[in-house]
mmCIF file of N, CA and C in Angstrom:
data_model
loop_
_atom_site.group_PDB
_atom_site.id
_atom_site.type_symbol
_atom_site.label_atom_id
_atom_site.label_comp_id
_atom_site.label_asym_id
_atom_site.label_seq_id
_atom_site.Cartn_x
_atom_site.Cartn_y
_atom_site.Cartn_z
ATOM 1 N N MET G 28 38.081 -88.652 59.949
ATOM 2 C CA MET G 28 38.787 -88.340 58.575
ATOM 3 C C MET G 28 37.514 -87.828 57.574
ATOM 4 N N ALA G 29 36.394 -89.021 57.940
ATOM 5 C CA ALA G 29 35.045 -87.649 57.133
ATOM 6 C C ALA G 29 34.366 -86.714 57.135
ATOM 7 N N SER G 30 34.685 -86.304 58.933
ATOM 8 C CA SER G 30 34.730 -85.165 59.159
ATOM 9 C C SER G 30 35.950 -83.640 58.337
ATOM 10 N N LYS G 31 36.957 -84.481 58.449
ATOM 11 C CA LYS G 31 38.146 -83.505 58.142
ATOM 12 C C LYS G 31 37.375 -83.474 56.895
ATOM 13 N N ARG G 32 37.065 -83.997 55.650
ATOM 14 C CA ARG G 32 36.599 -83.949 54.327
ATOM 15 C C ARG G 32 35.870 -83.253 54.504
ATOM 16 N N ILE G 33 34.574 -82.337 55.205
ATOM 17 C CA ILE G 33 33.252 -81.938 55.893
ATOM 18 C C ILE G 33 34.602 -80.967 55.783
ATOM 19 N N LEU G 34 34.943 -80.424 57.136
ATOM 20 C CA LEU G 34 35.941 -79.623 56.872
ATOM 21 C C LEU G 34 36.620 -78.771 55.956
ATOM 22 N N SER G 35 37.338 -79.759 55.216
ATOM 23 C CA SER G 35 38.277 -79.188 54.087
ATOM 24 C C SER G 35 36.899 -78.540 52.601
ATOM 25 N N LYS G 36 35.810 -79.198 53.121
ATOM 26 C CA LYS G 36 34.825 -78.964 51.317
ATOM 27 C C LYS G 36 33.962 -77.411 52.279
ATOM 28 N N THR G 37 33.574 -77.657 53.637
ATOM 29 C CA THR G 37 33.451 -76.075 53.539
ATOM 30 C C THR G 37 34.310 -74.783 53.652
ATOM 31 N N LEU G 38 34.971 -75.411 54.211
ATOM 32 C CA LEU G 38 36.384 -74.596 54.069
ATOM 33 C C LEU G 38 36.395 -73.656 52.820
ATOM 34 N N LEU G 39 36.860 -74.656 51.370
ATOM 35 C CA LEU G 39 36.755 -74.403 50.115
ATOM 36 C C LEU G 39 34.972 -73.345 49.466
ATOM 37 N N ALA G 40 34.093 -74.215 50.346
ATOM 38 C CA ALA G 40 32.711 -73.291 49.478
ATOM 39 C C ALA G 40 32.881 -71.991 50.329
ATOM 40 N N THR G 41 33.462 -71.621 51.404
ATOM 41 C CA THR G 41 33.390 -70.226 52.419
ATOM 42 C C THR G 41 34.667 -69.721 51.629
ATOM 43 N N LEU G 42 35.883 -70.753 51.185
ATOM 44 C CA LEU G 42 36.375 -69.252 50.291
ATOM 45 C C LEU G 42 36.312 -68.998 48.292
ATOM 46 N N LEU G 43 35.660 -69.918 48.151
ATOM 47 C CA LEU G 43 34.835 -70.004 46.804
ATOM 48 C C LEU G 43 33.821 -68.516 47.051
ATOM 49 N N LEU G 44 33.111 -68.759 48.180
ATOM 50 C CA LEU G 44 31.872 -67.057 48.526
ATOM 51 C C LEU G 44 32.382 -66.093 48.372
ATOM 52 N N SER G 45 33.551 -66.602 49.471
ATOM 53 C CA SER G 45 34.118 -64.865 49.536
ATOM 54 C C SER G 45 34.585 -64.673 48.899
ATOM 55 N N LEU G 46 35.502 -64.856 47.817
ATOM 56 C CA LEU G 46 36.143 -64.587 46.771
ATOM 57 C C LEU G 46 35.115 -64.075 45.458
ATOM 58 N N GLY G 47 33.846 -64.743 45.329
ATOM 59 C CA GLY G 47 32.876 -64.614 44.131
ATOM 60 C C GLY G 47 32.622 -63.250 44.857
ATOM 61 N N ALA G 48 32.583 -62.701 46.132
ATOM 62 C CA ALA G 48 31.788 -61.542 46.914
ATOM 63 C C ALA G 48 32.694 -60.589 46.458
ATOM 64 N N ASN G 49 33.672 -60.925 46.318
ATOM 65 C CA ASN G 49 35.507 -59.853 46.623
ATOM 66 C C ASN G 49 35.293 -59.246 45.006
ATOM 67 N N LEU G 50 35.016 -60.072 44.302
ATOM 68 C CA LEU G 50 34.704 -59.715 42.754
ATOM 69 C C LEU G 50 33.780 -59.122 42.323
ATOM 70 N N TYR G 51 33.186 -59.300 42.756
ATOM 71 C CA TYR G 51 31.466 -58.444 43.467
ATOM 72 C C TYR G 51 31.673 -56.934 43.429
ATOM 73 N N LEU G 52 32.660 -56.944 44.530
ATOM 74 C CA LEU G 52 32.501 -55.581 44.822
ATOM 75 C C LEU G 52 33.625 -54.733 44.083
ATOM 76 N N VAL G 53 34.491 -55.540 44.092
ATOM 77 C CA VAL G 53 35.471 -54.930 41.957
ATOM 78 C C VAL G 53 34.741 -54.492 41.467
ATOM 79 N N PHE G 54 33.522 -55.572 40.607
ATOM 80 C CA PHE G 54 32.927 -54.766 39.788
ATOM 81 C C PHE G 54 32.005 -53.373 40.278
ATOM 82 N N LEU G 55 31.735 -53.311 41.434
ATOM 83 C CA LEU G 55 30.807 -51.972 41.754
ATOM 84 C C LEU G 55 31.357 -51.572 42.513
ATOM 85 N N VAL G 56 32.777 -51.392 42.299
ATOM 86 C CA VAL G 56 33.950 -50.269 42.998
ATOM 87 C C VAL G 56 33.858 -49.922 41.272
ATOM 88 N N VAL G 57 34.447 -50.655 40.037
ATOM 89 C CA VAL G 57 34.926 -49.426 38.891
ATOM 90 C C VAL G 57 33.830 -49.296 38.082
ATOM 91 N N GLN G 58 32.763 -49.883 38.303
ATOM 92 C CA GLN G 58 31.578 -49.204 37.917
ATOM 93 C C GLN G 58 31.267 -48.138 38.432
ATOM 94 N N TRP G 59 31.261 -47.210 39.553
ATOM 95 C CA TRP G 59 31.474 -46.766 40.603
ATOM 96 C C TRP G 59 32.338 -45.344 39.878
ATOM 97 N N GLN G 60 33.373 -45.900 39.322
ATOM 98 C CA GLN G 60 34.969 -45.138 39.971
ATOM 99 C C GLN G 60 34.563 -44.611 38.009
ATOM 100 N N GLU G 61 34.220 -45.551 36.724
ATOM 101 C CA GLU G 61 34.196 -45.178 35.790
ATOM 102 C C GLU G 61 32.976 -43.812 35.846
ATOM 103 N N ALA G 62 31.843 -44.150 36.203
ATOM 104 C CA ALA G 62 30.612 -43.020 36.385
ATOM 105 C C ALA G 62 31.028 -41.645 36.955
ATOM 106 N N TRP G 63 31.171 -42.028 37.937
ATOM 107 C CA TRP G 63 31.820 -40.432 38.665
ATOM 108 C C TRP G 63 33.149 -39.556 37.956
ATOM 109 N N THR G 64 33.984 -40.466 37.687
ATOM 110 C CA THR G 64 34.445 -40.099 36.365
ATOM 111 C C THR G 64 33.967 -39.306 35.068
ATOM 112 N N GLN G 65 33.112 -39.840 34.705
ATOM 113 C CA GLN G 65 33.055 -39.251 33.781
ATOM 114 C C GLN G 65 32.278 -37.488 34.139
ATOM 115 N N GLN G 66 31.880 -37.828 35.532
ATOM 116 C CA GLN G 66 30.681 -36.819 36.136
ATOM 117 C C GLN G 66 31.511 -35.569 36.430
ATOM 118 N N ILE G 67 32.711 -36.159 37.020
ATOM 119 C CA ILE G 67 33.865 -35.285 37.147
ATOM 120 C C ILE G 67 34.355 -33.774 36.141
ATOM 121 N N LEU G 68 34.460 -35.053 34.808
ATOM 122 C CA LEU G 68 34.945 -34.153 33.834
ATOM 123 C C LEU G 68 33.817 -33.145 33.097
ATOM 124 N N THR G 69 32.447 -34.253 32.972
ATOM 125 C CA THR G 69 30.992 -33.141 32.625
ATOM 126 C C THR G 69 30.614 -32.029 33.671
ATOM 127 N N THR G 70 31.068 -31.681 34.875
ATOM 128 C CA THR G 70 31.366 -30.564 35.388
ATOM 129 C C THR G 70 32.252 -29.911 35.533
ATOM 130 N N ALA G 71 33.703 -30.016 35.243
ATOM 131 C CA ALA G 71 34.587 -29.286 34.759
ATOM 132 C C ALA G 71 34.258 -28.316 33.529
ATOM 133 N N ASN G 72 33.428 -29.550 32.017
ATOM 134 C CA ASN G 72 33.153 -28.572 31.100
ATOM 135 C C ASN G 72 31.907 -27.853 31.366
ATOM 136 N N LEU G 73 30.784 -27.522 32.601
ATOM 137 C CA LEU G 73 30.108 -26.818 32.411
ATOM 138 C C LEU G 73 30.863 -25.540 33.624
ATOM 139 N N GLU G 74 31.271 -25.720 34.239
ATOM 140 C CA GLU G 74 32.171 -24.578 35.215
ATOM 141 C C GLU G 74 33.033 -23.697 33.721
ATOM 142 N N ARG G 75 33.098 -24.320 32.845
ATOM 143 C CA ARG G 75 33.567 -23.841 31.692
ATOM 144 C C ARG G 75 32.799 -23.152 30.768
ATOM 145 N N LEU G 76 31.114 -23.726 31.387
ATOM 146 C CA LEU G 76 30.516 -22.937 30.083
ATOM 147 C C LEU G 76 30.256 -21.801 31.077
ATOM 148 N N TYR G 77 30.126 -21.517 32.582
ATOM 149 C CA TYR G 77 29.286 -21.126 33.599
ATOM 150 C C TYR G 77 30.538 -19.785 32.871
ATOM 151 N N ARG G 78 31.724 -20.067 33.342
ATOM 152 C CA ARG G 78 32.964 -18.474 32.850
ATOM 153 C C ARG G 78 32.971 -17.959 31.486
ATOM 154 N N HIS G 79 31.571 -18.727 30.473
ATOM 155 C CA HIS G 79 32.253 -17.642 29.786
ATOM 156 C C HIS G 79 31.105 -17.364 29.104
ATOM 157 N N SER G 80 29.728 -17.691 30.000
ATOM 158 C CA SER G 80 28.797 -16.917 29.975
ATOM 159 C C SER G 80 28.331 -15.630 31.445
ATOM 160 N N GLY G 81 30.015 -15.248 31.845
ATOM 161 C CA GLY G 81 29.481 -14.397 32.910
ATOM 162 C C GLY G 81 28.568 -14.742 34.286
ATOM 163 N N ALA G 82 28.050 -13.416 34.478
ATOM 164 C CA ALA G 82 27.292 -13.757 35.195
ATOM 165 C C ALA G 82 25.808 -14.056 35.766
ATOM 166 N N ASP G 83 24.747 -13.956 33.965
ATOM 167 C CA ASP G 83 24.129 -14.572 33.591
ATOM 168 C C ASP G 83 23.982 -15.899 33.461
ATOM 169 N N THR G 84 23.671 -16.621 34.514
ATOM 170 C CA THR G 84 23.170 -17.639 34.560
ATOM 171 C C THR G 84 21.662 -18.410 34.148
ATOM 172 N N SER G 85 21.194 -17.691 33.979
ATOM 173 C CA SER G 85 20.026 -17.333 33.130
ATOM 174 C C SER G 85 19.145 -19.627 31.915
ATOM 175 N N TYR G 86 18.129 -19.263 32.233
ATOM 176 C CA TYR G 86 18.094 -20.834 30.269
ATOM 177 C C TYR G 86 19.070 -19.883 29.208
ATOM 178 N N ALA G 87 18.093 -19.173 28.868
ATOM 179 C CA ALA G 87 19.065 -19.093 27.644
ATOM 180 C C ALA G 87 20.512 -18.602 28.000
ATOM 181 N N ALA G 88 20.914 -17.769 28.208
ATOM 182 C CA ALA G 88 22.258 -17.757 28.267
ATOM 183 C C ALA G 88 22.622 -19.096 28.394
ATOM 184 N N LEU G 89 22.490 -19.692 29.653
ATOM 185 C CA LEU G 89 23.265 -20.943 29.529
ATOM 186 C C LEU G 89 23.407 -21.939 28.694
ATOM 187 N N ARG G 90 21.542 -21.966 27.759
ATOM 188 C CA ARG G 90 21.712 -22.130 26.320
ATOM 189 C C ARG G 90 22.408 -22.426 25.113
ATOM 190 N N ARG G 91 22.671 -20.562 25.176
ATOM 191 C CA ARG G 91 22.785 -19.974 23.926
ATOM 192 C C ARG G 91 24.739 -20.372 24.352
ATOM 193 N N GLN G 92 25.307 -20.469 25.279
ATOM 194 C CA GLN G 92 26.994 -20.206 25.639
ATOM 195 C C GLN G 92 27.472 -22.159 25.661
ATOM 196 N N ALA G 93 26.374 -23.005 25.603
ATOM 197 C CA ALA G 93 26.899 -24.090 25.008
ATOM 198 C C ALA G 93 26.577 -24.570 23.951
ATOM 199 N N GLN G 94 25.533 -24.277 23.296
ATOM 200 C CA GLN G 94 25.606 -24.371 21.973
ATOM 201 C C GLN G 94 26.684 -23.425 21.164
ATOM 202 N N ALA G 95 27.297 -22.317 21.581
ATOM 203 C CA ALA G 95 28.541 -21.694 20.941
ATOM 204 C C ALA G 95 29.875 -22.530 21.104
ATOM 205 N N LEU G 96 29.935 -23.921 22.207
ATOM 206 C CA LEU G 96 31.550 -24.243 22.162
ATOM 207 C C LEU G 96 30.939 -25.617 22.389
ATOM 208 N N PHE G 97 29.883 -26.030 21.900
ATOM 209 C CA PHE G 97 29.730 -27.037 20.532
ATOM 210 C C PHE G 97 29.786 -28.030 21.611
ATOM 211 N N TYR G 98 28.497 -27.703 22.490
ATOM 212 C CA TYR G 98 28.384 -28.668 23.513
ATOM 213 C C TYR G 98 27.089 -29.062 22.775
ATOM 214 N N GLN G 99 26.680 -30.664 23.473
ATOM 215 C CA GLN G 99 25.075 -31.832 22.739
ATOM 216 C C GLN G 99 24.464 -31.060 23.637
ATOM 217 N N VAL G 100 23.624 -29.886 23.601
ATOM 218 C CA VAL G 100 22.730 -28.994 24.018
ATOM 219 C C VAL G 100 21.045 -29.566 23.626
ATOM 220 N N GLU G 101 20.175 -29.870 24.413
ATOM 221 C CA GLU G 101 19.079 -30.915 24.440
ATOM 222 C C GLU G 101 18.157 -30.359 25.430
ATOM 223 N N PRO G 102 16.648 -29.308 25.328
ATOM 224 C CA PRO G 102 15.937 -29.886 25.771
ATOM 225 C C PRO G 102 14.835 -30.073 26.217
ATOM 226 N N THR G 103 15.198 -29.775 27.448
ATOM 227 C CA THR G 103 13.905 -31.531 28.312
ATOM 228 C C THR G 103 13.420 -30.704 29.769
ATOM 229 N N ARG G 104 12.744 -32.042 30.790
ATOM 230 C CA ARG G 104 11.970 -32.095 31.268
ATOM 231 C C ARG G 104 13.125 -32.516 32.512
ATOM 232 N N LYS G 105 12.104 -32.122 33.615
ATOM 233 C CA LYS G 105 13.375 -32.281 34.613
ATOM 234 C C LYS G 105 12.904 -33.625 35.183
ATOM 235 N N ALA G 106 13.568 -34.528 35.829
ATOM 236 C CA ALA G 106 12.838 -35.928 36.798
ATOM 237 C C ALA G 106 11.634 -35.324 37.339
ATOM 238 N N ALA G 107 10.810 -36.187 37.803
ATOM 239 C CA ALA G 107 9.614 -36.033 38.438
ATOM 240 C C ALA G 107 10.534 -36.748 39.817
ATOM 241 N N ASP G 108 10.483 -35.576 41.330
ATOM 242 C CA ASP G 108 11.163 -36.224 42.310
ATOM 243 C C ASP G 108 11.267 -35.266 43.311
ATOM 244 N N PRO G 109 10.481 -35.893 44.773
ATOM 245 C CA PRO G 109 10.509 -34.868 45.683
ATOM 246 C C PRO G 109 11.419 -33.797 45.795
ATOM 247 N N MET G 110 12.750 -34.307 45.569
ATOM 248 C CA MET G 110 14.315 -33.346 45.641
ATOM 249 C C MET G 110 14.338 -32.324 44.423
ATOM 250 N N THR G 111 13.277 -32.253 43.900
ATOM 251 C CA THR G 111 13.568 -31.101 42.702
ATOM 252 C C THR G 111 11.799 -30.250 42.415
ATOM 253 N N ALA G 112 11.348 -31.242 43.018
ATOM 254 C CA ALA G 112 9.974 -30.368 42.794
ATOM 255 C C ALA G 112 9.638 -28.891 42.924
ATOM 256 N N GLN G 113 10.781 -27.716 43.764
ATOM 257 C CA GLN G 113 10.435 -26.520 43.861
ATOM 258 C C GLN G 113 11.112 -26.383 42.532
ATOM 259 N N LEU G 114 11.989 -27.202 41.641
ATOM 260 C CA LEU G 114 12.500 -25.955 40.899
ATOM 261 C C LEU G 114 11.645 -25.681 39.279
ATOM 262 N N ASP G 115 11.339 -25.368 38.545
ATOM 263 C CA ASP G 115 10.972 -25.447 37.015
ATOM 264 C C ASP G 115 11.173 -26.090 36.529
ATOM 265 N N GLU G 116 9.993 -26.353 35.870
ATOM 266 C CA GLU G 116 10.024 -28.038 35.107
ATOM 267 C C GLU G 116 10.800 -28.309 33.890
ATOM 268 N N GLN G 117 10.896 -26.683 32.802
ATOM 269 C CA GLN G 117 11.969 -26.710 31.908
ATOM 270 C C GLN G 117 13.618 -26.912 33.000
ATOM 271 N N ALA G 118 14.152 -27.823 31.996
ATOM 272 C CA ALA G 118 15.620 -28.439 32.626
ATOM 273 C C ALA G 118 16.278 -27.864 30.861
ATOM 274 N N LEU G 119 18.288 -28.694 30.892
ATOM 275 C CA LEU G 119 18.818 -28.170 29.474
ATOM 276 C C LEU G 119 19.858 -29.496 29.922
ATOM 277 N N LYS G 120 19.713 -29.804 29.076
ATOM 278 C CA LYS G 120 20.767 -31.192 29.379
ATOM 279 C C LYS G 120 22.001 -30.505 28.136
ATOM 280 N N VAL G 121 22.955 -30.695 28.692
ATOM 281 C CA VAL G 121 24.245 -30.517 28.172
ATOM 282 C C VAL G 121 25.423 -31.327 28.261
ATOM 283 N N ASP G 122 25.488 -32.193 27.406
ATOM 284 C CA ASP G 122 26.448 -33.366 27.405
ATOM 285 C C ASP G 122 25.897 -34.113 28.062
ATOM 286 N N GLY G 123 24.678 -34.952 28.266
ATOM 287 C CA GLY G 123 24.189 -35.583 29.144
ATOM 288 C C GLY G 123 23.585 -34.992 30.438
ATOM 289 N N THR G 124 24.176 -34.343 30.584
ATOM 290 C CA THR G 124 24.156 -33.347 32.549
ATOM 291 C C THR G 124 22.960 -32.749 32.991
ATOM 292 N N VAL G 125 21.566 -33.045 33.685
ATOM 293 C CA VAL G 125 20.892 -32.614 33.339
ATOM 294 C C VAL G 125 20.942 -31.350 34.085
ATOM 295 N N LEU G 126 20.463 -29.807 33.493
ATOM 296 C CA LEU G 126 20.341 -28.601 34.671
ATOM 297 C C LEU G 126 19.261 -27.646 34.971
ATOM 298 N N MET G 127 19.534 -27.697 35.770
ATOM 299 C CA MET G 127 17.870 -27.642 36.676
ATOM 300 C C MET G 127 17.808 -25.913 37.002
ATOM 301 N N PHE G 128 16.638 -25.043 37.013
ATOM 302 C CA PHE G 128 16.611 -24.126 37.451
ATOM 303 C C PHE G 128 15.405 -24.239 37.946
ATOM 304 N N LYS G 129 15.656 -22.302 39.105
ATOM 305 C CA LYS G 129 14.347 -21.736 39.655
ATOM 306 C C LYS G 129 14.178 -20.571 39.074
ATOM 307 N N ASP G 130 12.778 -19.890 38.524
ATOM 308 C CA ASP G 130 12.407 -18.883 38.049
ATOM 309 C C ASP G 130 13.831 -18.243 36.914
ATOM 310 N N GLY G 131 14.003 -19.469 36.213
ATOM 311 C CA GLY G 131 14.708 -19.146 35.298
ATOM 312 C C GLY G 131 16.241 -19.219 35.059
ATOM 313 N N LEU G 132 16.405 -18.648 36.686
ATOM 314 C CA LEU G 132 18.406 -19.252 36.989
ATOM 315 C C LEU G 132 19.106 -20.337 37.269
ATOM 316 N N TYR G 133 19.997 -21.101 36.829
ATOM 317 C CA TYR G 133 20.352 -22.383 37.582
ATOM 318 C C TYR G 133 20.547 -22.161 39.299
ATOM 319 N N GLN G 134 20.024 -23.682 38.964
ATOM 320 C CA GLN G 134 20.234 -24.090 40.222
ATOM 321 C C GLN G 134 21.033 -25.493 40.645
ATOM 322 N N GLY G 135 21.421 -25.797 39.938
ATOM 323 C CA GLY G 135 22.316 -27.165 40.103
ATOM 324 C C GLY G 135 22.356 -28.070 38.714
ATOM 325 N N SER G 136 22.606 -29.145 39.266
ATOM 326 C CA SER G 136 22.671 -30.066 37.877
ATOM 327 C C SER G 136 22.594 -31.833 38.721
ATOM 328 N N ARG G 137 22.182 -32.403 37.915
ATOM 329 C CA ARG G 137 21.752 -33.591 37.877
ATOM 330 C C ARG G 137 22.634 -35.610 37.610
ATOM 331 N N ALA G 138 23.092 -35.119 38.225
ATOM 332 C CA ALA G 138 24.274 -36.607 37.159
ATOM 333 C C ALA G 138 24.111 -37.345 36.270
ATOM 334 N N ASP G 139 24.920 -37.503 35.324
ATOM 335 C CA ASP G 139 24.094 -38.920 34.191
ATOM 336 C C ASP G 139 24.931 -40.078 34.722
ATOM 337 N N LEU G 140 24.186 -40.867 35.508
ATOM 338 C CA LEU G 140 25.122 -42.023 36.045
ATOM 339 C C LEU G 140 24.011 -43.075 35.224
ATOM 340 N N PRO G 141 25.165 -44.411 35.099
ATOM 341 C CA PRO G 141 24.797 -45.308 34.451
ATOM 342 C C PRO G 141 23.233 -45.912 35.013
ATOM 343 N N ASP G 142 22.791 -46.049 34.099
ATOM 344 C CA ASP G 142 21.203 -46.946 34.695
ATOM 345 C C ASP G 142 21.591 -48.112 35.487
ATOM 346 N N GLY G 143 21.072 -48.349 36.566
ATOM 347 C CA GLY G 143 20.741 -49.932 37.713
ATOM 348 C C GLY G 143 22.032 -49.601 38.202
ATOM 349 N N LEU G 144 22.248 -48.659 38.879
ATOM 350 C CA LEU G 144 24.065 -48.455 39.033
ATOM 351 C C LEU G 144 23.403 -48.031 40.584
ATOM 352 N N ARG G 145 24.122 -48.747 41.723
ATOM 353 C CA ARG G 145 23.858 -49.860 42.923
ATOM 354 C C ARG G 145 24.475 -49.381 44.339
ATOM 355 N N HIS G 146 24.129 -48.222 45.359
ATOM 356 C CA HIS G 146 25.151 -47.616 46.067
ATOM 357 C C HIS G 146 24.637 -48.487 47.236
ATOM 358 N N TRP G 147 24.609 -48.728 47.803
ATOM 359 C CA TRP G 147 24.263 -50.219 49.517
ATOM 360 C C TRP G 147 22.769 -50.366 49.717
ATOM 361 N N GLY G 148 22.353 -50.051 48.627
ATOM 362 C CA GLY G 148 21.218 -51.703 47.696
ATOM 363 C C GLY G 148 19.916 -50.472 46.877
ATOM 364 N N ILE G 149 20.696 -49.356 47.336
ATOM 365 C CA ILE G 149 19.659 -47.744 46.903
ATOM 366 C C ILE G 149 20.383 -47.902 45.349
ATOM 367 N N GLU G 150 18.955 -47.725 43.798
ATOM 368 C CA GLU G 150 19.229 -47.521 43.002
ATOM 369 C C GLU G 150 19.575 -46.152 42.745
ATOM 370 N N ILE G 151 20.723 -45.711 41.969
ATOM 371 C CA ILE G 151 20.787 -44.669 41.326
ATOM 372 C C ILE G 151 20.811 -43.951 40.358
ATOM 373 N N GLY G 152 20.964 -44.356 39.219
ATOM 374 C CA GLY G 152 20.440 -43.961 38.036
ATOM 375 C C GLY G 152 18.949 -43.746 37.743
ATOM 376 N N ASP G 153 18.997 -43.414 36.658
ATOM 377 C CA ASP G 153 17.219 -43.051 36.384
ATOM 378 C C ASP G 153 16.899 -44.775 35.803
#
């Protein structure tokens, strides 16, 4: 009788722990989906910006076009990390996404993900 009671309590505890872990994973998935959906929309806006600037992807041209299209534009500095070491210090923040340049020409962008966003135990946001 006592062993059945212990077994049922163990099963209940395992079920509750599993349920809690699954709820946490669903929370993380929703957080990732929201962050990347916003980034995809931002990328579409940036592609529109490039089409309007023609073939000129220089810092000055992209800044001018972003301001003309009423995007929120802010001169900034790129994040200091090994992946961007070869790029110019001068960067451009357009609607929250940092555009990075090398020798004054566009080279890539950095996603504007929420702070503390984690994936496989690695912190992603700034």
